[in-house]
Tab-separated table of C-alpha atoms and ligand atoms in Angstrom:
chain	number	residue	atom	x	y	z
A	29	MET	CA	36.588	-31.960	2.676
A	30	ASN	CA	39.021	-33.134	0.030
A	31	THR	CA	39.312	-30.817	-2.950
A	32	VAL	CA	40.512	-32.526	-6.114
A	33	ALA	CA	42.588	-30.266	-8.367
A	34	LYS	CA	41.129	-29.850	-11.853
A	35	PRO	CA	43.411	-31.441	-14.444
A	36	TYR	CA	45.518	-29.783	-17.084
A	37	THR	CA	45.015	-31.011	-20.654
A	38	LEU	CA	48.217	-31.395	-22.678
A	39	TYR	CA	48.223	-31.873	-26.460
A	40	GLY	CA	51.279	-33.477	-28.060
A	41	ALA	CA	52.550	-36.956	-28.837
A	42	PRO	CA	55.615	-38.561	-27.228
A	43	GLY	CA	58.879	-36.992	-28.354
A	44	SER	CA	57.290	-33.635	-29.130
A	45	GLY	CA	57.681	-30.392	-27.206
A	46	ALA	CA	54.859	-31.697	-25.025
A	47	THR	CA	57.294	-34.205	-23.505
A	48	PRO	CA	59.231	-31.776	-21.277
A	49	VAL	CA	55.899	-30.267	-20.220
A	50	HIS	CA	54.552	-33.711	-19.349
A	51	ALA	CA	57.783	-34.498	-17.454
A	52	ALA	CA	57.384	-31.252	-15.499
A	53	LEU	CA	53.745	-32.058	-14.662
A	54	THR	CA	54.920	-35.487	-13.490
A	55	LEU	CA	57.467	-33.935	-11.104
A	56	ILE	CA	54.894	-31.371	-9.970
A	57	GLY	CA	52.372	-34.159	-9.374
A	58	ALA	CA	49.616	-32.264	-11.157
A	59	PRO	CA	46.764	-34.242	-12.714
A	60	CYS	CA	46.876	-34.099	-16.476
A	61	THR	CA	44.876	-35.459	-19.414
A	62	ILE	CA	47.019	-36.209	-22.460
A	63	VAL	CA	45.854	-35.857	-26.062
A	64	ASP	CA	48.349	-37.560	-28.369
A	65	VAL	CA	48.694	-35.549	-31.575
A	66	ALA	CA	51.767	-35.730	-33.830
A	67	PRO	CA	51.528	-32.577	-35.979
A	68	TRP	CA	54.882	-33.155	-37.670
A	69	LYS	CA	53.434	-36.236	-39.385
A	70	SER	CA	50.613	-34.948	-41.585
A	71	GLU	CA	48.102	-32.226	-42.394
A	72	ALA	CA	45.401	-34.370	-40.800
A	73	GLU	CA	47.318	-34.486	-37.511
A	74	ARG	CA	47.960	-30.723	-37.669
A	75	ASP	CA	44.241	-30.092	-38.206
A	76	LYS	CA	43.445	-31.910	-34.953
A	77	LEU	CA	45.066	-28.992	-33.127
A	78	LEU	CA	43.033	-26.273	-34.840
A	79	PRO	CA	40.392	-26.047	-32.092
A	80	VAL	CA	43.108	-25.133	-29.552
A	81	ASN	CA	45.932	-23.599	-31.611
A	82	ALA	CA	45.591	-21.689	-34.870
A	83	MET	CA	49.291	-22.453	-35.523
A	84	ARG	CA	48.374	-26.179	-35.524
A	85	GLN	CA	51.428	-26.934	-33.385
A	86	ALA	CA	52.062	-28.900	-30.202
A	87	PRO	CA	52.513	-28.478	-27.308
A	88	VAL	CA	49.262	-26.914	-26.209
A	89	LEU	CA	48.395	-26.777	-22.534
A	90	VAL	CA	44.802	-26.095	-21.518
A	91	LEU	CA	44.873	-24.751	-17.972
A	92	PRO	CA	42.339	-25.820	-15.339
A	93	SER	CA	40.642	-22.443	-15.938
A	94	GLY	CA	40.099	-23.360	-19.606
A	95	GLU	CA	42.670	-20.819	-20.794
A	96	VAL	CA	44.919	-22.060	-23.602
A	97	MET	CA	48.703	-21.760	-23.569
A	98	THR	CA	51.055	-22.510	-26.440
A	99	GLU	CA	54.851	-22.088	-26.760
A	100	SER	CA	56.869	-24.694	-24.905
A	101	ALA	CA	59.238	-22.298	-23.131
A	102	ALA	CA	56.401	-20.064	-21.926
A	103	ILE	CA	54.432	-23.085	-20.708
A	104	LEU	CA	57.414	-24.439	-18.757
A	105	VAL	CA	58.223	-21.043	-17.239
A	106	TRP	CA	54.575	-20.512	-16.299
A	107	LEU	CA	54.294	-23.968	-14.700
A	108	GLY	CA	57.513	-23.357	-12.754
A	109	ASP	CA	56.086	-20.124	-11.363
A	110	ARG	CA	52.614	-21.542	-10.767
A	111	HIS	CA	53.969	-24.516	-8.787
A	112	PRO	CA	56.883	-23.055	-6.791
A	113	ASP	CA	56.820	-25.888	-4.250
A	114	ALA	CA	58.103	-28.265	-6.945
A	115	GLY	CA	61.323	-26.207	-7.030
A	116	LEU	CA	61.687	-26.492	-10.806
A	117	ALA	CA	62.380	-22.817	-11.538
A	118	PRO	CA	64.328	-19.965	-9.987
A	119	ALA	CA	61.935	-17.441	-8.453
A	120	ILE	CA	61.665	-13.919	-9.820
A	121	ASP	CA	64.218	-12.559	-7.309
A	122	ASP	CA	66.612	-15.519	-7.601
A	123	PRO	CA	70.075	-14.603	-8.999
A	124	GLN	CA	69.670	-17.461	-11.524
A	125	ARG	CA	66.452	-16.013	-12.958
A	126	ALA	CA	68.044	-14.012	-15.784
A	127	GLN	CA	70.113	-16.912	-17.123
A	128	TYR	CA	67.143	-19.254	-16.726
A	129	LEU	CA	64.924	-17.056	-18.924
A	130	ARG	CA	67.774	-16.487	-21.356
A	131	TRP	CA	68.440	-20.154	-22.019
A	132	MET	CA	64.794	-21.243	-21.996
A	133	SER	CA	64.178	-18.710	-24.771
A	134	PHE	CA	67.335	-19.758	-26.586
A	135	VAL	CA	66.262	-23.407	-26.838
A	136	SER	CA	62.882	-22.344	-28.162
A	137	ALA	CA	63.964	-19.565	-30.533
A	138	ALA	CA	67.354	-20.718	-31.815
A	139	ILE	CA	66.829	-24.505	-31.870
A	140	TYR	CA	63.194	-25.638	-31.667
A	141	SER	CA	61.991	-23.131	-34.279
A	142	LEU	CA	64.220	-24.753	-36.927
A	143	PHE	CA	62.074	-27.886	-36.807
A	144	TRP	CA	59.257	-25.997	-38.548
A	145	VAL	CA	61.317	-26.194	-41.724
A	146	ARG	CA	63.126	-29.469	-40.939
A	147	ASP	CA	59.852	-31.386	-40.505
A	148	VAL	CA	58.500	-30.192	-43.878
A	149	PRO	CA	61.472	-28.724	-45.814
A	150	SER	CA	59.291	-27.944	-48.835
A	151	ARG	CA	57.938	-25.066	-46.761
A	152	LEU	CA	61.086	-23.158	-47.759
A	153	ALA	CA	62.741	-25.285	-50.433
A	154	ALA	CA	61.657	-25.295	-54.072
A	155	ASP	CA	62.937	-28.778	-54.935
A	156	ALA	CA	64.573	-31.901	-53.546
A	157	ALA	CA	68.098	-30.540	-53.915
A	158	ALA	CA	67.227	-27.411	-51.934
A	159	GLU	CA	65.521	-29.549	-49.298
A	160	LYS	CA	68.720	-31.551	-48.857
A	161	VAL	CA	70.745	-28.368	-48.338
A	162	ILE	CA	68.248	-27.066	-45.786
A	163	LEU	CA	68.331	-30.337	-43.861
A	164	GLU	CA	72.136	-30.373	-43.799
A	165	ARG	CA	72.508	-26.725	-42.853
A	166	THR	CA	69.832	-26.651	-40.158
A	167	GLU	CA	71.393	-29.755	-38.608
A	168	GLU	CA	74.750	-27.966	-38.480
A	169	ARG	CA	73.119	-24.841	-37.076
A	170	ILE	CA	71.444	-26.806	-34.267
A	171	ALA	CA	74.764	-28.469	-33.413
A	172	GLU	CA	76.428	-25.046	-33.360
A	173	CYS	CA	73.723	-23.664	-31.047
A	174	TRP	CA	74.243	-26.553	-28.601
A	175	ARG	CA	78.010	-25.983	-28.734
A	176	LEU	CA	77.727	-22.248	-28.052
A	177	MET	CA	75.206	-22.773	-25.275
A	178	ASP	CA	77.346	-25.452	-23.647
A	179	ALA	CA	80.416	-23.219	-23.600
A	180	GLN	CA	78.460	-20.669	-21.554
A	181	MET	CA	76.919	-23.089	-19.066
A	182	PRO	CA	78.265	-22.955	-15.516
A	183	ARG	CA	80.246	-26.043	-14.515
A	184	GLY	CA	80.441	-27.949	-11.265
A	185	THR	CA	76.793	-28.514	-10.329
A	186	PRO	CA	74.690	-31.607	-11.000
A	187	TYR	CA	72.093	-29.645	-12.989
A	188	LEU	CA	72.362	-26.716	-15.396
A	189	LEU	CA	71.368	-24.053	-12.894
A	190	GLY	CA	72.479	-25.649	-9.653
A	191	ASP	CA	71.850	-28.554	-7.325
A	192	ALA	CA	68.222	-29.311	-8.213
A	193	ILE	CA	66.616	-30.565	-11.412
A	194	GLY	CA	64.627	-27.847	-13.148
A	195	MET	CA	62.681	-26.788	-16.223
A	196	LEU	CA	65.810	-25.972	-18.247
A	197	ASP	CA	67.182	-29.468	-17.592
A	198	LEU	CA	63.921	-31.069	-18.758
A	199	TYR	CA	63.738	-28.896	-21.877
A	200	VAL	CA	67.360	-29.580	-22.905
A	201	THR	CA	67.050	-33.290	-22.096
A	202	VAL	CA	64.170	-33.727	-24.548
A	203	ALA	CA	65.379	-31.312	-27.260
A	204	SER	CA	68.823	-32.965	-27.237
A	205	ARG	CA	67.166	-36.183	-28.423
A	206	TRP	CA	66.055	-34.486	-31.646
A	207	THR	CA	68.319	-33.983	-34.677
A	208	PRO	CA	71.289	-34.140	-34.635
A	209	ARG	CA	70.485	-36.505	-31.744
A	210	ARG	CA	72.351	-37.495	-28.675
A	211	ARG	CA	75.594	-38.929	-30.018
A	212	ARG	CA	76.452	-35.621	-31.677
A	213	PHE	CA	74.997	-33.628	-28.766
A	214	TYR	CA	77.369	-35.418	-26.373
A	215	ARG	CA	80.319	-34.336	-28.535
A	216	GLU	CA	79.191	-30.739	-29.029
A	217	ALA	CA	77.926	-30.142	-25.500
A	218	PRO	CA	79.970	-32.161	-22.971
A	219	ARG	CA	78.775	-30.211	-19.928
A	220	MET	CA	75.098	-30.553	-20.852
A	221	ALA	CA	75.742	-34.205	-21.773
A	222	GLU	CA	76.444	-35.005	-18.112
A	223	VAL	CA	73.249	-33.256	-17.099
A	224	VAL	CA	70.904	-34.858	-19.622
A	225	ARG	CA	72.214	-38.308	-18.670
A	226	ARG	CA	71.422	-37.465	-15.059
A	227	VAL	CA	67.898	-36.384	-16.049
A	228	ASP	CA	67.474	-39.574	-18.127
A	229	ALA	CA	68.234	-41.497	-14.923
A	230	GLU	CA	66.056	-39.394	-12.568
A	231	PRO	CA	64.202	-42.002	-10.464
A	232	ARG	CA	61.001	-39.917	-10.265
A	233	LEU	CA	60.847	-39.927	-14.076
A	234	ALA	CA	61.776	-43.572	-14.706
A	235	GLU	CA	58.198	-44.711	-15.289
A	236	PHE	CA	57.431	-41.592	-17.306
A	237	TRP	CA	60.375	-42.009	-19.715
A	238	ALA	CA	59.619	-45.719	-20.142
A	239	ALA	CA	55.978	-45.032	-20.988
A	240	ARG	CA	56.243	-41.797	-22.974
A	241	TYR	CA	59.722	-41.506	-24.518
A	242	PRO	CA	61.631	-44.758	-24.067
A	243	PHE	CA	65.340	-45.055	-24.671
A	244	VAL	CA	65.073	-47.582	-27.483
A	245	PRO	CA	68.220	-48.994	-29.126
A	246	GLY	CA	69.563	-46.545	-31.694
A	247	CYS	CA	67.795	-43.501	-30.270
A	248	GLU	CA	71.140	-41.822	-29.576
A	249	ALA	CA	72.403	-42.219	-33.130
A	250	ALA	CA	72.363	-39.672	-35.910
A	251	GLU	CA	69.436	-39.798	-38.307
A	252	SER	CA	70.317	-41.651	-41.453
B	16	LIG	N1	57.384	-22.382	-30.896
B	16	LIG	C1	56.686	-23.614	-30.629
B	16	LIG	C2	57.116	-24.666	-31.650
B	16	LIG	C3	56.277	-25.894	-31.548
B	16	LIG	C4	56.555	-26.888	-32.650
B	16	LIG	O1	57.290	-26.633	-33.624
B	16	LIG	N2	55.966	-28.070	-32.506
B	16	LIG	C5	56.071	-29.116	-33.490
B	16	LIG	C6	55.938	-30.482	-32.828
B	16	LIG	S1	57.337	-30.945	-31.864
B	16	LIG	C7	54.905	-29.000	-34.422
B	16	LIG	O2	53.801	-28.789	-33.963
B	16	LIG	N3	55.147	-29.115	-35.742
B	16	LIG	C8	54.141	-29.012	-36.740
B	16	LIG	C9	54.227	-27.718	-37.520
B	16	LIG	O3	55.006	-26.821	-37.165
B	16	LIG	O4	53.493	-27.576	-38.499
B	16	LIG	C10	56.953	-24.087	-29.205
B	16	LIG	O5	58.032	-23.799	-28.676
B	16	LIG	O6	56.075	-24.710	-28.585
């Protein structure tokens, strides 16, 4: 008898932190229902997430069991462990495991978290002038984080942690398209630049990128 796997449900619109999760599910080949919500756009969009995430943030992954997971890095790490045959994550006893966990957390904590204030700068800024300063300084901080991370990445392999594409590659590939965007990312992070271009061109993701996060003209440029 054929057993059909129960689907995951993933909340988050294209370009959000749900995108690397969706890319991972695509490589895993796991069935998945997508709920497009863009919480960075408005209070109304944020409220759509309330039933699954009190933080009103995406991504949210509802597991086949009905359990809810939030936090992009945790979701990616969990999926990598849950689907070892996909080969997207170093196993617990793999020598790469420590650096894998380190850099997954770094992208989430040092870089992604800054978008909470960037998306709505009035959360921390009292007026338009302060908002401008926050936008400028967080952009510089993100660029610095990419630069420091890049300097510590091993060289000489096609992907960040070796010969096979993995969760860290997917996470960096999507996050590097956010502010300060790819053109600056390529300058700050030349080693990771090679890798994200390789992930952009991954044949198993070609249809996925085209449908969910297309490389439209200008997408590599800095925000004006
Ligand atoms: N720590 C969370 C951050 C998620 C996050 O900031 N998501 C953005 C969308 S890309 C969001 O929901 N923004 C709306 C808000 O923070 O109010 C994670 O890593 O998943």
